[in-house]
Coordinates of C-alpha atoms and ligand atoms in Angstrom, one line a residue:
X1109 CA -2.1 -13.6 -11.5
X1110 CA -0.2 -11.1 -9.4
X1111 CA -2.5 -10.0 -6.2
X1112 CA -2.5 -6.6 -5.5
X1113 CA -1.2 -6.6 -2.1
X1114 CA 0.6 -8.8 0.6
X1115 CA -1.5 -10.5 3.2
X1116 CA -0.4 -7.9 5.8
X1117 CA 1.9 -4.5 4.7
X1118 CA 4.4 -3.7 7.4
X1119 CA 6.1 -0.4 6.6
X1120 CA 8.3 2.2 9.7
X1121 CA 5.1 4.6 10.8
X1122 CA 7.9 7.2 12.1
X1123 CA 10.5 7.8 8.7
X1124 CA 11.7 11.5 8.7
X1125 CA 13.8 12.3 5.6
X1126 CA 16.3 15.0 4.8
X1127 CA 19.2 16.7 4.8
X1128 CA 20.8 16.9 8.1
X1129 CA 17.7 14.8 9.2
X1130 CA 20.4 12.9 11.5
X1131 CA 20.4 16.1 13.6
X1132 CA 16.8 15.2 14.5
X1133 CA 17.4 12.2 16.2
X1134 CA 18.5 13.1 19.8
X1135 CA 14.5 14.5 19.8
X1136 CA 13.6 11.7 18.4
X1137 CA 14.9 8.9 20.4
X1138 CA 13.7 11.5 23.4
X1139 CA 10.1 10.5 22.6
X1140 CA 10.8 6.5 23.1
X1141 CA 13.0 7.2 26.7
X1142 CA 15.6 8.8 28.2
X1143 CA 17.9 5.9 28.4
X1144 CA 18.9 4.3 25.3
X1145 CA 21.6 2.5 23.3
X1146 CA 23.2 3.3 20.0
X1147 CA 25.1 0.6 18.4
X1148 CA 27.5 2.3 15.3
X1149 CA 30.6 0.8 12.8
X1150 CA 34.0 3.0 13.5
X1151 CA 32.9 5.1 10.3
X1152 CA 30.4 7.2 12.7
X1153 CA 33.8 8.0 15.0
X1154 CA 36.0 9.0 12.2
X1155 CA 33.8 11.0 10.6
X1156 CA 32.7 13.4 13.6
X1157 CA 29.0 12.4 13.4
X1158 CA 29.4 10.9 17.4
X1159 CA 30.8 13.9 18.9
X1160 CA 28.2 16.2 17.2
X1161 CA 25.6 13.7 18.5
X1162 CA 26.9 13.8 22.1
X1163 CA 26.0 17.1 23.3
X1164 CA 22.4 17.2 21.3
X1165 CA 21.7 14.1 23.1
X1166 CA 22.7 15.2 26.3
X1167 CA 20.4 18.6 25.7
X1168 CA 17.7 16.7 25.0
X1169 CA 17.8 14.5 28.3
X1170 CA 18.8 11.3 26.8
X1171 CA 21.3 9.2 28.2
X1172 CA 23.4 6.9 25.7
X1173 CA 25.4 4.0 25.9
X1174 CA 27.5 3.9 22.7
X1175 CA 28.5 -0.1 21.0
X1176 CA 31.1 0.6 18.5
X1177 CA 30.7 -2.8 16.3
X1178 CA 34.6 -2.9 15.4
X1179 CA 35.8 -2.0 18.6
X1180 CA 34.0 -4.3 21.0
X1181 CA 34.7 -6.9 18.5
X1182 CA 38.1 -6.2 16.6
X1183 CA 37.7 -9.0 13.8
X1184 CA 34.2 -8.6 13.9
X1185 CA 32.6 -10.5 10.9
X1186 CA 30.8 -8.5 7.9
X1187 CA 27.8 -9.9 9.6
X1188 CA 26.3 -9.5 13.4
X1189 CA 27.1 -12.4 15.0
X1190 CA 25.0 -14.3 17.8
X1191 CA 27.3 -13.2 20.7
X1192 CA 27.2 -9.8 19.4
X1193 CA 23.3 -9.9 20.5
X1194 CA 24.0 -11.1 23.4
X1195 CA 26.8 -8.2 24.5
X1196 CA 24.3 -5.4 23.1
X1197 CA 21.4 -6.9 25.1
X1198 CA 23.7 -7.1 28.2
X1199 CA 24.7 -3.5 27.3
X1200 CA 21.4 -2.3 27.5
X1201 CA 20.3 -4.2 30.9
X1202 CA 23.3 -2.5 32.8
X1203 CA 22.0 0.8 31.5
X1204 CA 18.7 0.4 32.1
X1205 CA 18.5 0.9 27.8
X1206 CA 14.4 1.6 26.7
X1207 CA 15.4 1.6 23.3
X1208 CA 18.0 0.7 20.9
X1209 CA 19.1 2.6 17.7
X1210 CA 21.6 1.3 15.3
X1211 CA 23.5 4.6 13.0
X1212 CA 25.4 2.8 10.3
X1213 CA 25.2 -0.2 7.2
X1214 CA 23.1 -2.9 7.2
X1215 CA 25.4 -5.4 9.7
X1216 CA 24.9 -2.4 12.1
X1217 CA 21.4 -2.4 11.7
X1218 CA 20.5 -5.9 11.9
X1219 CA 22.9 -6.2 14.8
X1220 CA 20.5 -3.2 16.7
X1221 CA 16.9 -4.4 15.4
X1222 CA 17.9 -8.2 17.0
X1223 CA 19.1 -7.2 20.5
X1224 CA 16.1 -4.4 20.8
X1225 CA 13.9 -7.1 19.3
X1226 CA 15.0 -10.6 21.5
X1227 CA 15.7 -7.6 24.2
X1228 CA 13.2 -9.8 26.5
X1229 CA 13.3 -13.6 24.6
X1230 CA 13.5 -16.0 26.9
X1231 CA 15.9 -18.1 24.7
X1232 CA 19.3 -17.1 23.9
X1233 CA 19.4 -15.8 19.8
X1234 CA 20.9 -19.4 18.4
X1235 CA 17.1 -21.1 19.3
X1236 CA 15.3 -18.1 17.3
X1237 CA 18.1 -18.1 14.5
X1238 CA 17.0 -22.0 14.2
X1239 CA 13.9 -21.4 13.7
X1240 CA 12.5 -20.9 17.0
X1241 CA 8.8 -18.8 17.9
X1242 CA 9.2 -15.1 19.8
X1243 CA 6.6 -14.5 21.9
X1244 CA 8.2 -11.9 24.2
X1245 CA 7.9 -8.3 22.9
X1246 CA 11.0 -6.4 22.5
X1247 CA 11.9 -2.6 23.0
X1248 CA 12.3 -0.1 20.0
X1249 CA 14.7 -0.1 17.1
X1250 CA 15.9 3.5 15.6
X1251 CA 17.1 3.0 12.3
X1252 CA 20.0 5.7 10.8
X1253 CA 21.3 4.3 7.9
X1254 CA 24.5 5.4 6.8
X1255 CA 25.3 3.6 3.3
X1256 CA 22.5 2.7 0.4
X1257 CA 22.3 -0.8 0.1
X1258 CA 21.1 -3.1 3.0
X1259 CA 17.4 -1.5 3.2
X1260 CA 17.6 -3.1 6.9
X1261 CA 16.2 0.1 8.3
X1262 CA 12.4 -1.3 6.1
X1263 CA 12.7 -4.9 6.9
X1264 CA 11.1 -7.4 9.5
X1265 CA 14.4 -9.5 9.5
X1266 CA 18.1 -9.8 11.1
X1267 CA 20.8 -11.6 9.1
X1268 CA 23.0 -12.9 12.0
X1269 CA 26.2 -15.2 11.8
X1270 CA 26.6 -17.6 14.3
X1271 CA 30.0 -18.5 13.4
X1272 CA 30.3 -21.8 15.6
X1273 CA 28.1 -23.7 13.0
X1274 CA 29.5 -21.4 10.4
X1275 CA 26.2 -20.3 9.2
X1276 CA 24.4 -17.3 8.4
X1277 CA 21.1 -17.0 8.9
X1278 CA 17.8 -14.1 9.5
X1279 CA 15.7 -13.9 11.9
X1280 CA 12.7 -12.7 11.2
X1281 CA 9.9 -11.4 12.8
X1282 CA 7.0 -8.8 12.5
X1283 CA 8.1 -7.2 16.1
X1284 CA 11.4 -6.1 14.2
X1285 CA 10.1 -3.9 11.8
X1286 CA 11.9 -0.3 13.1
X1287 CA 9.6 1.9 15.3
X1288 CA 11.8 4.9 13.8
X1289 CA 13.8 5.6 10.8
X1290 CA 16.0 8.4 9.4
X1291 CA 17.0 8.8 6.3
X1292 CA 19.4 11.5 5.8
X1293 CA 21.5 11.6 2.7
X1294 CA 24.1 14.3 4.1
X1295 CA 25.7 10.8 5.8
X1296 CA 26.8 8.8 2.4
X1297 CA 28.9 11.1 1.9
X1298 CA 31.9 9.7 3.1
X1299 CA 31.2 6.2 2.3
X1300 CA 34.5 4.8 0.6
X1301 CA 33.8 4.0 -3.3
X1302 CA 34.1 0.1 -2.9
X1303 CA 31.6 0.1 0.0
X1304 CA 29.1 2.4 -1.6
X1305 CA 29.0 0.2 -5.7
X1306 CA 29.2 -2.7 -3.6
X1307 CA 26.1 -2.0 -1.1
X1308 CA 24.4 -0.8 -3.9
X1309 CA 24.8 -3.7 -5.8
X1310 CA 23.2 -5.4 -3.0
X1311 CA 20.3 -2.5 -3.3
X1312 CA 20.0 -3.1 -7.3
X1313 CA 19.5 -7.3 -6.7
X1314 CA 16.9 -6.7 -4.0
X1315 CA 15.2 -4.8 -5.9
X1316 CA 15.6 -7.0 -9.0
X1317 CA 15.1 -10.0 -7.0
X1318 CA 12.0 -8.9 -5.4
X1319 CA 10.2 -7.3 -8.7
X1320 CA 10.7 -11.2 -10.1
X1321 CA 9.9 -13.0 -7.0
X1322 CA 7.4 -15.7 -7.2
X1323 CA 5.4 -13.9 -4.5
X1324 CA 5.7 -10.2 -6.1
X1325 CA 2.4 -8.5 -5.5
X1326 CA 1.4 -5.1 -7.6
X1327 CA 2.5 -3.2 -4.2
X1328 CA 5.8 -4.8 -3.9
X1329 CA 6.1 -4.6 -8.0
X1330 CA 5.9 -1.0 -8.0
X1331 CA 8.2 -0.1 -4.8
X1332 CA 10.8 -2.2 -6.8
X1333 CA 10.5 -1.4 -10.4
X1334 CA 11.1 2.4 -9.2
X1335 CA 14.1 1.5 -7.1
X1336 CA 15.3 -0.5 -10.4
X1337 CA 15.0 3.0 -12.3
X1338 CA 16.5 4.8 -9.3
X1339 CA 19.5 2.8 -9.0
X1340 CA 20.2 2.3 -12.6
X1341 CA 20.3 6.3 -12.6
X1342 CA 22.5 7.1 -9.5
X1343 CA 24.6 4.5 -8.1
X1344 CA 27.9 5.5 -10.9
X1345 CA 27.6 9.3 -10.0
X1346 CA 26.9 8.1 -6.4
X1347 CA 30.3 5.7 -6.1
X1348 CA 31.9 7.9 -8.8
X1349 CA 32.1 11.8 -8.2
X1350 CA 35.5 12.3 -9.9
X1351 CA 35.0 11.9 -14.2
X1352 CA 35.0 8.4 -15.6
X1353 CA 35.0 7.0 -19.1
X1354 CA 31.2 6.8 -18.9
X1355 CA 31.1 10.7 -17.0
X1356 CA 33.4 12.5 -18.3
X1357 CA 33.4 15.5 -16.2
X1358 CA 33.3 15.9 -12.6
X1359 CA 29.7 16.0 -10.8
X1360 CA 28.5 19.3 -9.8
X1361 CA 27.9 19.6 -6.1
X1362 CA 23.3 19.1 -6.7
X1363 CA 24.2 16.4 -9.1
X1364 CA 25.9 14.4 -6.4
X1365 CA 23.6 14.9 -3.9
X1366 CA 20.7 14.2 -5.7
X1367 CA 22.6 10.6 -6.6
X1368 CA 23.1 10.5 -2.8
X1369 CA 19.8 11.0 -2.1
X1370 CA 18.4 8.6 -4.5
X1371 CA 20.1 5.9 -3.8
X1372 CA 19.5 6.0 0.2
X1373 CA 15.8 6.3 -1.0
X1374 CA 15.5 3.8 -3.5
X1375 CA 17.4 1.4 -1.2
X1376 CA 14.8 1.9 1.1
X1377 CA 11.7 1.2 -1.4
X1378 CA 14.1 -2.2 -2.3
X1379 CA 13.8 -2.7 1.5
X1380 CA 10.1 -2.3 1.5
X1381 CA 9.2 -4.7 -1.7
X1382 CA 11.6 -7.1 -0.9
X1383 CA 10.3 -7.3 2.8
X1384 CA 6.6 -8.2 1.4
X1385 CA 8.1 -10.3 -1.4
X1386 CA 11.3 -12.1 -0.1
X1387 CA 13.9 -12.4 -2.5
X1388 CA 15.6 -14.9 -4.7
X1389 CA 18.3 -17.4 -5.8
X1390 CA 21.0 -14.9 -5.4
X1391 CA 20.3 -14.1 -2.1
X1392 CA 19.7 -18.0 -1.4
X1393 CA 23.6 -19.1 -2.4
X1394 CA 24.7 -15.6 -1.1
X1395 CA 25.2 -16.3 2.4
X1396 CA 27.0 -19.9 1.9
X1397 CA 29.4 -18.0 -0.3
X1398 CA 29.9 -14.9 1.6
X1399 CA 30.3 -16.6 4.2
X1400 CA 32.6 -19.8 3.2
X1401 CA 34.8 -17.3 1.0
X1402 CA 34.6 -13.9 3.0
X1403 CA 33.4 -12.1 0.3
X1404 CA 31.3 -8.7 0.9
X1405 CA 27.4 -9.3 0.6
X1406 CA 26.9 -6.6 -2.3
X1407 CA 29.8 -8.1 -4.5
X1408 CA 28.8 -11.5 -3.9
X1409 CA 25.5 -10.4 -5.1
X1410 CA 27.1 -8.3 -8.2
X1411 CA 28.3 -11.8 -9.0
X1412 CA 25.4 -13.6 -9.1
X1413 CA 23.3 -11.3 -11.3
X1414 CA 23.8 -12.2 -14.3
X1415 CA 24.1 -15.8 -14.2
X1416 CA 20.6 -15.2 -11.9
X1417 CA 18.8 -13.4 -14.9
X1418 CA 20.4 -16.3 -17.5
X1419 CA 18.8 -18.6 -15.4
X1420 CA 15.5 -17.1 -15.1
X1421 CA 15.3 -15.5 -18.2
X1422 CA 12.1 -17.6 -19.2
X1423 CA 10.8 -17.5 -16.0
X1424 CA 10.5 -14.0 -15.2
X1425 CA 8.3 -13.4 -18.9
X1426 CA 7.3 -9.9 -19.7
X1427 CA 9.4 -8.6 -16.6
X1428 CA 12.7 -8.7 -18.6
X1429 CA 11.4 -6.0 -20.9
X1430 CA 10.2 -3.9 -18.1
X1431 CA 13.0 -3.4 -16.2
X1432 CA 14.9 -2.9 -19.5
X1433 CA 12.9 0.1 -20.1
X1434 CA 13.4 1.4 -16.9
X1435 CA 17.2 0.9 -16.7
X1436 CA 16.8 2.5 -20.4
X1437 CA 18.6 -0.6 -22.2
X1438 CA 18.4 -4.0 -22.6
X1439 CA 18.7 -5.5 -18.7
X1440 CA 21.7 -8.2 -19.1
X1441 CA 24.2 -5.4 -21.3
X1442 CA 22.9 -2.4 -18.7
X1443 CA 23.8 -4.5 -15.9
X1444 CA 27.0 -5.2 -17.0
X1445 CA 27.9 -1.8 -18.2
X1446 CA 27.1 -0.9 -14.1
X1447 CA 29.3 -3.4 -13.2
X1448 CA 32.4 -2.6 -15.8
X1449 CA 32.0 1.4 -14.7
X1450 CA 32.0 0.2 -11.4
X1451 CA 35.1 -2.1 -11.7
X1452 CA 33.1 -5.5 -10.1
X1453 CA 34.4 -8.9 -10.8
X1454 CA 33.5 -11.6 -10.1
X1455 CA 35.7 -12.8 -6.7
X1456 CA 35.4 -16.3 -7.4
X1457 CA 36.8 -16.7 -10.8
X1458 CA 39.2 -18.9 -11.2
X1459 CA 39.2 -20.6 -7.5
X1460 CA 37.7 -23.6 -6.2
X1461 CA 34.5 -24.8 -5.3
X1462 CA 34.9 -25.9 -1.9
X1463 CA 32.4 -27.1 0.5
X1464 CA 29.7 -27.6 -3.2
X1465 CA 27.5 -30.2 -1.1
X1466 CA 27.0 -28.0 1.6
X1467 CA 26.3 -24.7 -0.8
X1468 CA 23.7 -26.5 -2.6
X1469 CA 22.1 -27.9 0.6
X1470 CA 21.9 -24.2 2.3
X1471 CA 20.9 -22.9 -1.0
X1472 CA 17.7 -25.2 -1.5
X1473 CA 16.9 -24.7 2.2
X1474 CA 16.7 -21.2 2.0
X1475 CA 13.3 -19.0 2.1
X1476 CA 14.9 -16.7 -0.5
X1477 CA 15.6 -19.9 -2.9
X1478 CA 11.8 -21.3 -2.3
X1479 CA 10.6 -16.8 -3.9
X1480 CA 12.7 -17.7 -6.8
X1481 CA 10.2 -17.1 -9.9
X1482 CA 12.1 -20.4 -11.5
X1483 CA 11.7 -23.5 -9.3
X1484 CA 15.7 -24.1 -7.9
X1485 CA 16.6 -27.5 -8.4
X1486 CA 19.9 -29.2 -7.6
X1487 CA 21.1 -28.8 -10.9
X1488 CA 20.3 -25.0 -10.8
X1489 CA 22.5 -24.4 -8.2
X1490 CA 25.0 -26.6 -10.3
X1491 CA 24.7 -24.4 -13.5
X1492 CA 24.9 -21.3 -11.0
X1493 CA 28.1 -22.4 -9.7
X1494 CA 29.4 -22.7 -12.9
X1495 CA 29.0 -19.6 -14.0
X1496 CA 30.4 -17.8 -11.0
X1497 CA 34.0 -20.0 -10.9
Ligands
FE2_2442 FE1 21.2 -8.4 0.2

């Protein structure tokens, strides 16, 4: 029987929401200390949202050292990586840093919730990334997100690439969880198409993976099944403003916000369920993949659905028929009419498996694999990887 509520509910006490809401956060950040560092993609640059934030922060007393991820790091990974941690941490000591916010996607965000969260650790972030205990406390994390998809800005963990070892693993902890969060839809605006179907993809399977996880509660159930129906209704007109075969006519201006606006939200809810409910299969082979074929997280994820729901068709019971009816179709055809609009394919068609011993390995390991609602065995993974090449 499904319990009613995780053993413990971690959710952001401080989320302010709205348009322009990104315009709030010199004031906000204020409140945790006037010294403070703001780690950001090249997106936040380019689109003019730093040099409207420069002289709001500098009214409101706060001093900001800026960590653009693509510039200290020019073939930065998708992913934070372990030495990125380490330069943002070293960042903030020289500045004297009592916070640390992160305005961008989800690599961005993880990258900020690690260093303000091992900000004190003793150990370097490889021995918590292998599984090692966190005792110290951390400072504060600020979360801005600035595409719909991660839902990093509601989660307790940090998926962080450590590409000596060439693996790509979270680290999770309840002293992550964001002391702040913004949520402003005004910012997904320029997000390029690919980026936005491809982190909402990511959004969509979260939220799919967590309403079937094994350790889905009724709290988790219902922040999920709603981001289902969200997602489902905004992430074409989102990624799609201009007319398609499936929208003919180009989006009025409240129509695309609203899209906007839904999916930021909804990605967030996915955040929230999936947090209390870890995930699934897809995100167990995800990371091997992603990271052995340098594929984007969201479209390796887009990949995986459908096999995923083959696989766990039987598994997943009266589930199926729910999120049908909120998608408003049968699941498997509504999923890939998303995916045709949305032009996704499958990136691994057609090539070969390589490394297979060491993607079924990671993938049985994995905490996402061990929420599956079907138990993963060996020949799981097998059937999986037949199905995606
Ligand atoms: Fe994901």
């Amino acid at each position: 029987m499904t319990g009613a509520f995780p053993s413990e509910i971690h959710i952001p006490d401080k989320v302010l929401s709205g348009k322009n809401g990104v315009l709030e956060f010199p004031g906000k950040a204020a409140s945790f200390g006037s010294r403070g560092v703001i780690v950001h993609g090249a997106s936040v640059e380019k689109n003019g949202l730093k040099s409207s934030l420069v002289p709001l922060l500098k009214k409101a007393g706060v001093e900001t050292a800026w960590f653009c991820r693509g510039k200290a790091h020019p073939h930065a990974l998708q992913e934070a990586s372990v030495q990125e941690i380490r330069d943002v941490i070293a960042l903030g000591k020289n500045t004297n840093a009592r916070w640390i916010a992160g305005i961008g996607g989800g690599s961005v965000l993880d990258l900020a919730k690690a260093a303000a969260g091992l900000y004190h650790a003793h150990e370097d972030p490889v021995y918590y990334q292998e599984g090692g205990k966190l005792t110290e406390k951390g400072i504060p994390f600020l979360a801005v997100p600035t595409t719909a998809g991660s839902g990093s800005e509601a989660t307790l963990n940090a998926v962080i690439i450590n590409p000596g070892k060439k693996v790509k693993l979270s680290i999770r902890h309840p002293a992550f969880l964001a002391a702040g969060v913004i949520l402003d839809p005004e910012l997904l605006k320029t997000v390029p198409e690919s980026v936005m179907a491809h982190s909402g993809m990511d959004a969509l399977v979260q939220a799919y993976e967590s309403y079937t996880s094994k350790n889905a509660t009724l709290f988790t159930e219902t922040l999920a099944l709603r981001a289902i129906e969200m997602i489902g209704a905004s992430l074409i007109p989102a990624a799609k403003p201009a007319p398609t075969d499936i929208q003919p006519t180009r989006l009025d201006i409240g129509e695309r916000d609203k899209a906007l606006h839904d999916m930021l939200f909804a990605s967030f809810l996915a955040g929230l369920a999936f947090s209390h409910s870890r995930l699934g299969v897809i995100h167990g082979i995800a990371h091997s993949l992603g990271v052995l074929y340098g594929v984007p997280h969201g479209l390796v994820c887009a990949a995986c659905f459908i096999p995923s729901i083959k696989m766990n068709r039987e598994a997943m019971g009266e589930k199926y028929a729910r999120m049908s009816r909120a998608l408003g179709g049968d699941l498997t055809e509504k999923i890939t009419t998303l995916q045709t609009a949305l032009g996704i394919t499958s990136p691994f068609k057609g090539k070969p498996v390589i490394e297979k011993e060491k993607i079924i390995a990671e993938t049985l390991r994995s905490g996402s694999t061990a929420a599956n609602p079907k138990p993963v065995e060996r020949e799981d993974v097998e059937f999986l990887l037949g199905e995606l090449f």
